[in-house]
Tab-separated table of C-alpha atoms and ligand atoms in Angstrom:
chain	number	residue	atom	x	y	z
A	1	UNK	CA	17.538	-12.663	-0.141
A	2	UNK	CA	15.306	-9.650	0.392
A	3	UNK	CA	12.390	-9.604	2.274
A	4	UNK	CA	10.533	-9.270	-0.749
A	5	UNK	CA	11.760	-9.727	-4.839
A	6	UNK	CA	9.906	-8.801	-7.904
A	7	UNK	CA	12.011	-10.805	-10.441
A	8	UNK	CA	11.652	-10.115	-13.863
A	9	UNK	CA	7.316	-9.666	-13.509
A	10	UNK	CA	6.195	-10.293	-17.190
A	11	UNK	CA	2.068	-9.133	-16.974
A	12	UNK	CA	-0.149	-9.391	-19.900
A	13	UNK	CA	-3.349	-8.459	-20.119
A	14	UNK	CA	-5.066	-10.122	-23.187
A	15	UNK	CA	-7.976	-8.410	-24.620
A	16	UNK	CA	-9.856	-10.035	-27.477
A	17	UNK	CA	-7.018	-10.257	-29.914
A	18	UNK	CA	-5.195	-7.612	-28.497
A	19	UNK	CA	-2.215	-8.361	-26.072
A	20	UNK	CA	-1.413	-5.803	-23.667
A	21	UNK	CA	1.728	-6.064	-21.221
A	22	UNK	CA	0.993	-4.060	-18.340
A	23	UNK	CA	4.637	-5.330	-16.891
A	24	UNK	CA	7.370	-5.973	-19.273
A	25	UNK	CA	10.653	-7.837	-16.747
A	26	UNK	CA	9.842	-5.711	-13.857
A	27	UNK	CA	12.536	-6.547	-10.974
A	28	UNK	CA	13.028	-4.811	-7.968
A	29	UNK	CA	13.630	-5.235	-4.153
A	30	UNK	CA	12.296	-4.020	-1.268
A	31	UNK	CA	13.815	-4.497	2.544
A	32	UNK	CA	11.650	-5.395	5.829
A	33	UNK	CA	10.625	-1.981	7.467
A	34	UNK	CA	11.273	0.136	4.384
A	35	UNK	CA	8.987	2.780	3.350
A	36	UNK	CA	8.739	2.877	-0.443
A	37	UNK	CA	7.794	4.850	-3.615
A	38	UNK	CA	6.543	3.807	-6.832
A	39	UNK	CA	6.768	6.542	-9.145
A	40	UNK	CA	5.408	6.497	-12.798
A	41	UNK	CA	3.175	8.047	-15.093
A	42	UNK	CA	-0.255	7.192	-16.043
A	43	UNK	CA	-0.171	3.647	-17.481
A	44	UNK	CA	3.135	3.391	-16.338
A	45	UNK	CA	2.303	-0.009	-14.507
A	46	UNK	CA	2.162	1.156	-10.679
A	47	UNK	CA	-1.122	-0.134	-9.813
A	48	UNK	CA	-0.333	-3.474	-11.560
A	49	UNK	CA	2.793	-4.112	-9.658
A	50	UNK	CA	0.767	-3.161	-6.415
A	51	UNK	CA	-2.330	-5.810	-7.539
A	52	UNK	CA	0.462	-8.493	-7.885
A	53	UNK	CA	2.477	-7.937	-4.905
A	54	UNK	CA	-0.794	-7.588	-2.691
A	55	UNK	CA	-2.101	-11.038	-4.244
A	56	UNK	CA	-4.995	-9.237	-6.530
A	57	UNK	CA	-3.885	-10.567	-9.205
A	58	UNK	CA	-1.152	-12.624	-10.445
A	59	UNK	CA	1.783	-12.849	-12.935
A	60	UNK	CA	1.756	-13.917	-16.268
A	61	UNK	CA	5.479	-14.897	-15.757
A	62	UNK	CA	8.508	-14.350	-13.287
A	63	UNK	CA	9.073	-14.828	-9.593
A	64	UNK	CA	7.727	-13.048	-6.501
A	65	UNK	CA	9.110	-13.357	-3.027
A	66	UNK	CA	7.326	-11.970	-0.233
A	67	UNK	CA	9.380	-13.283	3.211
A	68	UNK	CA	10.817	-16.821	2.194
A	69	UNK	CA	7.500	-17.779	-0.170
A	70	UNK	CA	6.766	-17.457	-3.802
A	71	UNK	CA	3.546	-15.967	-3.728
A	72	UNK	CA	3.875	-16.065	-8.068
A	73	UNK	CA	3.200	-20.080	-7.072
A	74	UNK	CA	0.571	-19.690	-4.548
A	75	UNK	CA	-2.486	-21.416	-5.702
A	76	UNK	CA	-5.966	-19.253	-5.551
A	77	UNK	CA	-6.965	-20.532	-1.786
A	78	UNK	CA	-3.357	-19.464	-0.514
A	79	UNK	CA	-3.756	-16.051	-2.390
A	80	UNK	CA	-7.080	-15.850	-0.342
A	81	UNK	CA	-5.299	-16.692	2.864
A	82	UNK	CA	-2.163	-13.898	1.660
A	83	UNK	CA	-4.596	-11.134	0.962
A	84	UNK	CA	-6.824	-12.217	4.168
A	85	UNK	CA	-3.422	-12.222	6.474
A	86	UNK	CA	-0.063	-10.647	5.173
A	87	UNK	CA	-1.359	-7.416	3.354
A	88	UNK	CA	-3.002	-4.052	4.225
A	89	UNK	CA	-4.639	-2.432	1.351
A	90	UNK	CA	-5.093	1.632	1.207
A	91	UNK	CA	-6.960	3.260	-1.461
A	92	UNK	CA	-7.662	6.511	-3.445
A	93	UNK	CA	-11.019	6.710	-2.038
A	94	UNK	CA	-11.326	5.295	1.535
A	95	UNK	CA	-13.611	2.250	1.318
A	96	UNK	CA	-15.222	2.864	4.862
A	97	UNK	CA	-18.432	1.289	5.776
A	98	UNK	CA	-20.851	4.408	6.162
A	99	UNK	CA	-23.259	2.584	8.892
A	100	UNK	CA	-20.061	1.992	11.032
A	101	UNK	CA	-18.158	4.309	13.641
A	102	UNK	CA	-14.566	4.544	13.223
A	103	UNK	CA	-14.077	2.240	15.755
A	104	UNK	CA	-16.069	-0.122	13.814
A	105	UNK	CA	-14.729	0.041	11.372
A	106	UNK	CA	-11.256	-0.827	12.511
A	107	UNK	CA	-12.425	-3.787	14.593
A	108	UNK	CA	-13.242	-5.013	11.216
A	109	UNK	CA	-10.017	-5.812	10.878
A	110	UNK	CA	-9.958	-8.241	13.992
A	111	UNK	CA	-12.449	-10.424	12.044
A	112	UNK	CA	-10.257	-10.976	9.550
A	113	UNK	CA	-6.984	-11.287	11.006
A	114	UNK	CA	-5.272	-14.080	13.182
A	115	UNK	CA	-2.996	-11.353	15.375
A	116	UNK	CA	-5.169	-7.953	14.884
A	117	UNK	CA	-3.940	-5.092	16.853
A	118	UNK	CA	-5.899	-3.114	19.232
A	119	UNK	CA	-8.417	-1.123	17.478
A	120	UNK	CA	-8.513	1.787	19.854
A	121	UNK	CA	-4.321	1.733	19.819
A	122	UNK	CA	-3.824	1.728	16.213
A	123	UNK	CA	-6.589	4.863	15.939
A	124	UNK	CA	-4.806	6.358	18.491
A	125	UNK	CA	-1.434	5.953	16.054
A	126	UNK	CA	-3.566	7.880	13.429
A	127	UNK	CA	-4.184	10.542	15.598
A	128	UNK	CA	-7.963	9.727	15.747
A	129	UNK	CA	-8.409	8.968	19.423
A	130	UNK	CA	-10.780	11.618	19.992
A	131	UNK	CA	-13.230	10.763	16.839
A	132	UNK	CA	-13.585	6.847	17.533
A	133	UNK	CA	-17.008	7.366	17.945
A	134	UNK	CA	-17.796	9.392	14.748
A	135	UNK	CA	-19.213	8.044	11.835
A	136	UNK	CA	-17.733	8.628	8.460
A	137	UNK	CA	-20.042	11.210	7.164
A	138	UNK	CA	-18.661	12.810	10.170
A	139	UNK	CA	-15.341	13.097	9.457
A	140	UNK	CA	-13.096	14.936	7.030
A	141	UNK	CA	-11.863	13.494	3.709
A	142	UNK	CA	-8.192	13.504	5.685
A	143	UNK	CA	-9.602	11.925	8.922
A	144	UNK	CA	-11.231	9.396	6.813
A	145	UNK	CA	-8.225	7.959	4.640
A	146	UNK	CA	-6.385	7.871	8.621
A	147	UNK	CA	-9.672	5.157	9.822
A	148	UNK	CA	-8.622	3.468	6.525
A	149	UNK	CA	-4.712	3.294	6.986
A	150	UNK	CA	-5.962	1.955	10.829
A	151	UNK	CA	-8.207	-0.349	9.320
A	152	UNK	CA	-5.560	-1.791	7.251
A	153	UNK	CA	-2.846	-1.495	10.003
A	154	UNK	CA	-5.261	-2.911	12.610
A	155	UNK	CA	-4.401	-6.407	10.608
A	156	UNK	CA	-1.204	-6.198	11.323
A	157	UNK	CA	0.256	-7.139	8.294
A	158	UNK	CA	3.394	-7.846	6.857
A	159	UNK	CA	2.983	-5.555	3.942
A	160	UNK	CA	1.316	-2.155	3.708
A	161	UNK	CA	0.142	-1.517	0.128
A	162	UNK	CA	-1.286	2.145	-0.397
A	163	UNK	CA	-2.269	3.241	-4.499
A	164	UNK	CA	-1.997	6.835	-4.384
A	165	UNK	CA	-3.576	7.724	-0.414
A	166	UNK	CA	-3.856	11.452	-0.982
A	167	UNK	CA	-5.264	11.536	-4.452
A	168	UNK	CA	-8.504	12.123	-3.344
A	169	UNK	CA	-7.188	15.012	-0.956
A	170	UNK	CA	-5.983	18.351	-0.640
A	171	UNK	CA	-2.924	19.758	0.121
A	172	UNK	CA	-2.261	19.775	3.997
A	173	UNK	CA	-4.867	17.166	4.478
A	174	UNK	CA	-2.487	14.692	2.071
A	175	UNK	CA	0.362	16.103	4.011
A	176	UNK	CA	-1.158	14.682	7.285
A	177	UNK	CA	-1.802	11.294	5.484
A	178	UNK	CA	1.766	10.888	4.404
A	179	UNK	CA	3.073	11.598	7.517
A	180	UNK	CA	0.841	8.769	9.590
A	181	UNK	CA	2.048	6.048	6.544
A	182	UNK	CA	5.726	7.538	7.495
A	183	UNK	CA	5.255	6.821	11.242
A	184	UNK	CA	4.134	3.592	10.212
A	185	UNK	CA	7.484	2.619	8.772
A	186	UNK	CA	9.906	4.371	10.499
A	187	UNK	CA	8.267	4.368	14.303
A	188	UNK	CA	6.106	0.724	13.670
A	189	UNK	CA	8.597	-0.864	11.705
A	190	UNK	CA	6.013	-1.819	9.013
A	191	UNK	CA	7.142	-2.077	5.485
A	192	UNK	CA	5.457	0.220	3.522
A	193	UNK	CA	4.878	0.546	-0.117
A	194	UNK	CA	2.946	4.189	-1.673
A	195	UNK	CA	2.114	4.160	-5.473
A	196	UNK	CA	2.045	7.778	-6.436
A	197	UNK	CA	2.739	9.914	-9.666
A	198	UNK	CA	3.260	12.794	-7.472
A	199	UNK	CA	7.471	13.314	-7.438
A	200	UNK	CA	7.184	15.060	-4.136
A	201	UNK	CA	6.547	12.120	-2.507
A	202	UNK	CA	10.106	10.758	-3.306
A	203	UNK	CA	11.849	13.262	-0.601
A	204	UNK	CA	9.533	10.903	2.123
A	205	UNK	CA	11.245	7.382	1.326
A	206	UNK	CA	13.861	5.369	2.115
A	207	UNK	CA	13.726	3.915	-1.634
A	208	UNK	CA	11.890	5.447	-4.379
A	209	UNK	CA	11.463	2.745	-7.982
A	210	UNK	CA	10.578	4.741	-10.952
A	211	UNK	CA	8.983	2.933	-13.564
A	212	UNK	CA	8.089	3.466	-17.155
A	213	UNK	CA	6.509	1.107	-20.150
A	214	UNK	CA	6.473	-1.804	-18.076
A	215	UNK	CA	9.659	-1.585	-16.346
A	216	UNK	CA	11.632	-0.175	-13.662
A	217	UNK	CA	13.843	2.428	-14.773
A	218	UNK	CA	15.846	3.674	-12.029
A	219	UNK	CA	15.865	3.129	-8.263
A	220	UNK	CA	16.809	5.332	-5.783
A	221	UNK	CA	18.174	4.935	-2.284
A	222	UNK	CA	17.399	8.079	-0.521
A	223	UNK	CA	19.663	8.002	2.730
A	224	UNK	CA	18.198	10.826	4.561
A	225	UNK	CA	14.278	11.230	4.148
A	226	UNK	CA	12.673	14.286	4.742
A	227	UNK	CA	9.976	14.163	7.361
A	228	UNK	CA	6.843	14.056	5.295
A	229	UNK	CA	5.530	17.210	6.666
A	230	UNK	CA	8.130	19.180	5.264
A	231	UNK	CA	7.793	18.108	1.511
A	232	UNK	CA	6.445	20.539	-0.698
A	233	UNK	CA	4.238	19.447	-3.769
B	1	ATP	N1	-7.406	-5.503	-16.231
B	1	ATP	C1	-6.786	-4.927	-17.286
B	1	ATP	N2	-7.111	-5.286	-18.544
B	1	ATP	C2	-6.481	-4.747	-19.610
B	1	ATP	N3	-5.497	-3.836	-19.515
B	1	ATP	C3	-5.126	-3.434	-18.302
B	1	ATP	C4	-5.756	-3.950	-17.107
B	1	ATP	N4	-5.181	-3.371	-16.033
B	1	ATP	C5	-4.261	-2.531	-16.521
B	1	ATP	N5	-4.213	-2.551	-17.872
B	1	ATP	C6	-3.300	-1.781	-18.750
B	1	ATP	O1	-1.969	-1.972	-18.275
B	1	ATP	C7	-1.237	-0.767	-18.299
B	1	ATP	C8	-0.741	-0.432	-16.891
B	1	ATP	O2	-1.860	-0.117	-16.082
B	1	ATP	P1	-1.779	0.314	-14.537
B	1	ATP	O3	-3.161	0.400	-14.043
B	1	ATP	O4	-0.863	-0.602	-13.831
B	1	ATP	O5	-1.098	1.752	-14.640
B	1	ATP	P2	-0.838	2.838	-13.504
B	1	ATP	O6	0.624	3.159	-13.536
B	1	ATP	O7	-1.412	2.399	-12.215
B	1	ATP	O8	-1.636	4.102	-14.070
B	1	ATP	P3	-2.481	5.246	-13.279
B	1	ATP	O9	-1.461	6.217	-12.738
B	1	ATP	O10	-3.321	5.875	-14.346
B	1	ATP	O11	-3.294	4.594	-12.209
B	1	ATP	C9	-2.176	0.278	-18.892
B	1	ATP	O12	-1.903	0.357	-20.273
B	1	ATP	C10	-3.551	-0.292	-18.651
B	1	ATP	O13	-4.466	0.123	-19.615
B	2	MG	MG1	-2.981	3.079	-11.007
């Protein structure tokens, strides 16, 4: 068994008399200390499959695995304990709490989490050791998203979910992003998952799932990943 299994994910989303499936027998597989793409178009379903696999919301029918348990059976107090635990979130737009350093910020993280990581380490990792101190108004739209990823990774958990980190970024900056999730994986060992509909971003990952209407159509094993510096977009 994989580490984790999306097994035929049926998701509709009912609105008024109107039925909408966001996820239409989505399967897929994803290995422990992977680094991952999830490529599609707008509507294509991305953020959906992210929302279900980090515990936000749930299945309308099908099986999820995530290590050994069905999370597609977990009731709503051991989704609470899932999302509080096994998953790092990432977002578009960083989340950060403005009245907090970066430091702060990160030890957040310890609060919440029953084997946190060092906060000063992981902003280290980030390449943020010299800016602990800084609050976010301080900091660049770049160095920002990197005290989120540390937030996140600060929990040390099982499964790093980002939906589309650079979005809100420019061009190097996003570069600079991509590269810290890539460390994550391939230096930390984390498994990390990046919605995106950027195609650049498929030269970074070990596996890239493309999916369209619902559904995964294709999945690619890429055996030699470019370092994500070096991808052009
Ligand atoms: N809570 C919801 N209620 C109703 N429909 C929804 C809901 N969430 C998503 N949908 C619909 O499900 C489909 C898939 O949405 P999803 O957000 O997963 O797409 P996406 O691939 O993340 O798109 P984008 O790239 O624009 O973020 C869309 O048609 C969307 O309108
Ligand atoms: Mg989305």
């Amino acid at each position: 068994m994989a580490y984790i299994e999306f097994n035929d994910v049926i998701k509709t989303y009912k609105m008024g008399e109107i039925e909408i499936n966001a996820l239409n027998g989505c399967s897929f597989s994803i290995e422990k200390g992977e680094l991952v793409v999830i490529l599609g178009a707008s509507g294509a379903g991305k953020t959906t499959i992210l929302n279900i696999l980090g515990g936000m919301d749930s299945s309308s029918s099908g099986k999820v695995i995530v290590d050994e348990h069905e999370i597609s059976h977990y009731n709503e107090n051991e989704l609470t304990d899932y999302r509080r635990f096994d998953i790092g979130f990432v977002f578009q737009f960083y989340n950060l709490m403005q009245n907090l350093t970066a430091k702060e910020n990160v030890e957040l993280a310890e609060q919440i989490s029953r084997k946190p990581l060092d906060a000063a380490t992981v902003l280290k990792m980030v390449g943020l050791k010299d800016r602990m101190d800084n609050f976010p108004s301080q900091l660049s739209g770049g160095e920002q998203q990197r005290v989120a990823i540390a937030r996140a990774v600060a929990k040390n958990p099982k499964l790093l979910l980002c939906d589309e980190p650079t979005g809100a970024l420019d061009y190097n900056t996003g570069k600079q992003v991509l590269k810290v999730l890539q460390d994550m994986s391939f230096k930390e060992g984390m498994t990390v998952v990046i919605v995106t509909h950027n195609t650049a971003l498929t030269a970074m990952a070990n596996k890239i799932i493309h999916v369209r209407s619902g559904r995964v159509e294709n999945i690619e094993i890429n055996e030699k990943p470019e370092d994500a510096e070096g991808i052009r977009y």
